[in-house]
PDB file of C-alpha atoms in Angstrom:
ATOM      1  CA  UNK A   1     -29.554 -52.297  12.581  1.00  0.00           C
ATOM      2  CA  UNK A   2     -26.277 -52.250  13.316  1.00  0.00           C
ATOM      3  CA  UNK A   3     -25.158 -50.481  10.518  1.00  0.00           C
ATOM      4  CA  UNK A   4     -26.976 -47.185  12.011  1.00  0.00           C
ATOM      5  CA  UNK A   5     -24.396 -46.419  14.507  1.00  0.00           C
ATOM      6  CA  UNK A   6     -21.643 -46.639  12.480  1.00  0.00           C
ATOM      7  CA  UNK A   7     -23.284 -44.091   9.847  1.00  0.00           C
ATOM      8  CA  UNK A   8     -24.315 -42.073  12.404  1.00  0.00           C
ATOM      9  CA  UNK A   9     -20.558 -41.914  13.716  1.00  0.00           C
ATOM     10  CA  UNK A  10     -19.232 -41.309  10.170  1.00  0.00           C
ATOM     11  CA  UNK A  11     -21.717 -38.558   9.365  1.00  0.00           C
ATOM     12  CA  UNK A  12     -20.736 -37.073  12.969  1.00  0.00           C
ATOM     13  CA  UNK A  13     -16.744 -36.833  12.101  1.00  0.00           C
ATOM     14  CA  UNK A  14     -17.550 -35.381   8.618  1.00  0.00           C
ATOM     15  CA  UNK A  15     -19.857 -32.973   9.865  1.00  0.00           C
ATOM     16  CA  UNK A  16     -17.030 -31.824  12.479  1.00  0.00           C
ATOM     17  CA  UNK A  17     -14.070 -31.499  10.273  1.00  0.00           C
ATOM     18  CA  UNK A  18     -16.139 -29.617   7.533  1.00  0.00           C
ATOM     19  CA  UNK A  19     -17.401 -26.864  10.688  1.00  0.00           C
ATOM     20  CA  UNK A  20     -14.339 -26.518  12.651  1.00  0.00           C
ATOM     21  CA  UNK A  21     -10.749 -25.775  11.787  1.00  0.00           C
ATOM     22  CA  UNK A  22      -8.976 -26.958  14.739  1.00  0.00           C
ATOM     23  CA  UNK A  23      -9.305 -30.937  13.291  1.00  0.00           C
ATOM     24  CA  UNK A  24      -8.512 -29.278   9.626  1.00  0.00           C
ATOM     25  CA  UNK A  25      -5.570 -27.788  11.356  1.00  0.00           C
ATOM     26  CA  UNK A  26      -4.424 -31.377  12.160  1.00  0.00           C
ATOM     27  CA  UNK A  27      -5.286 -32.908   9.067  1.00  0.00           C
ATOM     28  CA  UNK A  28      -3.504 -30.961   6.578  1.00  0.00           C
ATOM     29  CA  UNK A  29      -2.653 -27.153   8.238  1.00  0.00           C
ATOM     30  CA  UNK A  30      -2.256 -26.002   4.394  1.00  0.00           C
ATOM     31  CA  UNK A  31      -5.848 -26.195   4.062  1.00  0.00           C
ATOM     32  CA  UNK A  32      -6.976 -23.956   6.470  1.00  0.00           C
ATOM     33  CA  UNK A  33      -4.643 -21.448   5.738  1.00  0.00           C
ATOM     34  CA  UNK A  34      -5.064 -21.323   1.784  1.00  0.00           C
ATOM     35  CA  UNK A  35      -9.187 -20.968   2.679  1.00  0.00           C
ATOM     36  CA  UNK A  36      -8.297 -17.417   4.735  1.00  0.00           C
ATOM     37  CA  UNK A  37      -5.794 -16.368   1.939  1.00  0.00           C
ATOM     38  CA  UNK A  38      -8.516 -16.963  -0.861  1.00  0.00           C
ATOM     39  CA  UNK A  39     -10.899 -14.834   1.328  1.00  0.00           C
ATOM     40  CA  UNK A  40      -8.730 -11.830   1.908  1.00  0.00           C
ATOM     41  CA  UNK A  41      -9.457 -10.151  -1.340  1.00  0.00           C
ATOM     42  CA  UNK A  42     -11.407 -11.049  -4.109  1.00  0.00           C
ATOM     43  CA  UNK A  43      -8.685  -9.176  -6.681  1.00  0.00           C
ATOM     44  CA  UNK A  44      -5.920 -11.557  -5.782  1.00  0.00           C
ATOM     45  CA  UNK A  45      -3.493  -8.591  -5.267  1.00  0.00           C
ATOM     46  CA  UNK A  46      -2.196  -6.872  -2.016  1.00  0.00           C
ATOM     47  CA  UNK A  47      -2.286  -3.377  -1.586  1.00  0.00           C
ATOM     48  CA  UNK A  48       0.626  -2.077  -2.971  1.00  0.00           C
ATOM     49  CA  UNK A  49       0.182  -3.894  -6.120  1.00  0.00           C
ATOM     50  CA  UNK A  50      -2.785  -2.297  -6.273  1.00  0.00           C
ATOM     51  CA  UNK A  51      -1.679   0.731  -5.790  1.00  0.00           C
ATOM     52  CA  UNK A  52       1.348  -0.046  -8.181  1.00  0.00           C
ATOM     53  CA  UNK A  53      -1.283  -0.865 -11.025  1.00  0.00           C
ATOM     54  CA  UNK A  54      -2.914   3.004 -10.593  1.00  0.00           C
ATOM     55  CA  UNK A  55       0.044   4.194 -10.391  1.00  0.00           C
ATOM     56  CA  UNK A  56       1.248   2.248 -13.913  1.00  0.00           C
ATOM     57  CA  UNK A  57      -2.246   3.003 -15.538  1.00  0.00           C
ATOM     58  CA  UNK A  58      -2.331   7.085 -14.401  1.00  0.00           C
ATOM     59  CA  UNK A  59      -4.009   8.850 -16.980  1.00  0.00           C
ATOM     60  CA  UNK A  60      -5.595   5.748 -18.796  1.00  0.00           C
ATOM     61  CA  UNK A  61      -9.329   5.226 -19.631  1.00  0.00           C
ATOM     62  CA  UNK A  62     -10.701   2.367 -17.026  1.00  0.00           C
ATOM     63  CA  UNK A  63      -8.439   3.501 -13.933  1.00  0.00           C
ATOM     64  CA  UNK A  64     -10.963   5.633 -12.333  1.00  0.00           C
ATOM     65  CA  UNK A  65     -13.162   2.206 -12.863  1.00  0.00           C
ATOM     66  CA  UNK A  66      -9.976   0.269 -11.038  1.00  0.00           C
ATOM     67  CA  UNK A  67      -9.907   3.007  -8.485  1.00  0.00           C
ATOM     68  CA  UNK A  68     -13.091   2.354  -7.188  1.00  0.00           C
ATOM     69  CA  UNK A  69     -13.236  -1.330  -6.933  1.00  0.00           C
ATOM     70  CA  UNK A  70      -9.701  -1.815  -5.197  1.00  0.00           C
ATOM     71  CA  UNK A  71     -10.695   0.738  -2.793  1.00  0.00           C
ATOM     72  CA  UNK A  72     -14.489   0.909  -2.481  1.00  0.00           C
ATOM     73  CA  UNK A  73     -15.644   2.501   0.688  1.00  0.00           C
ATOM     74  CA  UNK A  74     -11.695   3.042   2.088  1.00  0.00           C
ATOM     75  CA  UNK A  75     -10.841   6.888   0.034  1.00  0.00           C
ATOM     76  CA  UNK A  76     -11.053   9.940   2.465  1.00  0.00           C
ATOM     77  CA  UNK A  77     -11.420  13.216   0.172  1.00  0.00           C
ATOM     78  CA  UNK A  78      -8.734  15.738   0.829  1.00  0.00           C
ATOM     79  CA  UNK A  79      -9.161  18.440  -1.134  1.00  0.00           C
ATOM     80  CA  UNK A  80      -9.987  19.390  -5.143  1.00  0.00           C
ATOM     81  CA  UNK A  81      -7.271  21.277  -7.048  1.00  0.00           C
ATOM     82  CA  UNK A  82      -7.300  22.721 -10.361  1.00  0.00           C
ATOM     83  CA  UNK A  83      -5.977  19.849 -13.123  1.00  0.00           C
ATOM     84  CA  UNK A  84      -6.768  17.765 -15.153  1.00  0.00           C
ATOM     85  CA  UNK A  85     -10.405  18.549 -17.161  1.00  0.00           C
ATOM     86  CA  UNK A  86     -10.920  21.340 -14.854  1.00  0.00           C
ATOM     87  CA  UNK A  87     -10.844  19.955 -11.106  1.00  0.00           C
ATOM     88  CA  UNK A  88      -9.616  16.941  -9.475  1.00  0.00           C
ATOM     89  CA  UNK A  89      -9.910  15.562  -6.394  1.00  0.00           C
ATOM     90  CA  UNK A  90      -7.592  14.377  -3.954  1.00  0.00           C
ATOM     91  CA  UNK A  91      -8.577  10.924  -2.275  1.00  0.00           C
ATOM     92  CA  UNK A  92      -6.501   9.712   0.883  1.00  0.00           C
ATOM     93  CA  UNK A  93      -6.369   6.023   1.734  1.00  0.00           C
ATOM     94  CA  UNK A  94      -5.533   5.869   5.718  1.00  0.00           C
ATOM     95  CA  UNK A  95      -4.253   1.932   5.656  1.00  0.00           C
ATOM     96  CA  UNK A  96      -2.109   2.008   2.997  1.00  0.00           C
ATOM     97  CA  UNK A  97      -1.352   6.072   3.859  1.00  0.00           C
ATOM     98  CA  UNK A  98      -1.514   7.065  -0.030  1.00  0.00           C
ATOM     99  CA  UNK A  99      -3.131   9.971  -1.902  1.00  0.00           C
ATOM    100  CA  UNK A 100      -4.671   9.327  -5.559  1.00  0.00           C
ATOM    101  CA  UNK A 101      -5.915  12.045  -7.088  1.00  0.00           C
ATOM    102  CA  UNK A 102      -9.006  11.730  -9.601  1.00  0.00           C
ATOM    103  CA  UNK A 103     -10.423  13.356 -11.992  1.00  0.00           C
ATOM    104  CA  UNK A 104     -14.335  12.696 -12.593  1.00  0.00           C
ATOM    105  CA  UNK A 105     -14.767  14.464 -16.013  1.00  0.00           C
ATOM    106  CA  UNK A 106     -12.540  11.610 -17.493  1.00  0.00           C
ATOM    107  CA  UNK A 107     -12.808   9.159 -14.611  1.00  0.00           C
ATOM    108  CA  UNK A 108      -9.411   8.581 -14.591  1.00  0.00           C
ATOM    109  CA  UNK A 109      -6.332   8.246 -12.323  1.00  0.00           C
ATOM    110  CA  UNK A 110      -4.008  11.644 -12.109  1.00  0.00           C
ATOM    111  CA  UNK A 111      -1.300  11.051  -9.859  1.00  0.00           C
ATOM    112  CA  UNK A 112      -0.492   8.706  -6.862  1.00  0.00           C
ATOM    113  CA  UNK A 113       1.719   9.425  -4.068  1.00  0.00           C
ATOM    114  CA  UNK A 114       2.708   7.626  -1.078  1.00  0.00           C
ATOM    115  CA  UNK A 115       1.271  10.292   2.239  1.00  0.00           C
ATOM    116  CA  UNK A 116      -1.036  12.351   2.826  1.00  0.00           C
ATOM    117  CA  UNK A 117      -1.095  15.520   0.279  1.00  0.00           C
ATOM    118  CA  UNK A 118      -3.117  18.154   0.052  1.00  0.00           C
ATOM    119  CA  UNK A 119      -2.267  19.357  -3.309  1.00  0.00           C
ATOM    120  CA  UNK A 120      -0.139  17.632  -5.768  1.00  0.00           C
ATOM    121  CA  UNK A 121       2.422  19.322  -7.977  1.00  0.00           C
ATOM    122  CA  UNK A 122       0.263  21.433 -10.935  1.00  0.00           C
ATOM    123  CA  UNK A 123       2.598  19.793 -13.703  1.00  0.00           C
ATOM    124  CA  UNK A 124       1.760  16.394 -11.983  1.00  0.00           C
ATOM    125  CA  UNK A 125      -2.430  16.779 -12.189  1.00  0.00           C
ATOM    126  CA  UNK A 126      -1.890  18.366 -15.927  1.00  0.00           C
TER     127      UNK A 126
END
């Protein structure tokens, strides 16, 4: 019976460095910190990579598609403006204070500019 303790201890200790990350902090800091990296985004890319990818892939089948899942739930509609297949809407991100415009008939990515516009440039929405 006197093993009991002693297993009870050990379970104990592993229990609290697997629930709190103040004793993963002093056993190896990296680990902590690479857990809230890998949990930041699911894409693996910061914003303005992101937003450098639309920007790459304007006018592309799929970046309507991309659109939406870097920035689900985040665009702010500004305004629709004649262009692209008829009409296309301007879409404001607040925390990365960018405009995308979109056009739904092709579901793709017109133009992308850093601020908040109302209307792009006709000959950039073409």
């Amino acid at each position: 019976m006197k093993f009991a303790p002693s297993l009870l201890t050990t379970v104990a200790l592993a229990g609290m460095l697997t629930v709190f990350d103040v004793p993963l902090q002093a056993v190896n800091p990296n680990w902590v910190q690479a857990s809230a990296e890998a949990m930041k985004d699911a894409t693996g890319l910061t914003a303005q990579q992101k937003i450098d990818f639309l920007a790459k892939h304007k006018g592309q089948f799929g970046s309507g598609d991309q659109l939406r899942r870097f920035f689900f739930g985040d665009l702010e509609p500004l305004g629709v403006q004649p262009g692209g297949a008829g009409m296309v809407v301007n879409l404001y991100n607040k925390a990365n204070n960018v405009t995308i415009s979109y056009c739904a008939t092709y579901d793709v990515v017109v133009a992308v500019k850093k601020g908040k516009i109302k209307a792009f440039a006709p000959e950039e929405v073409k």
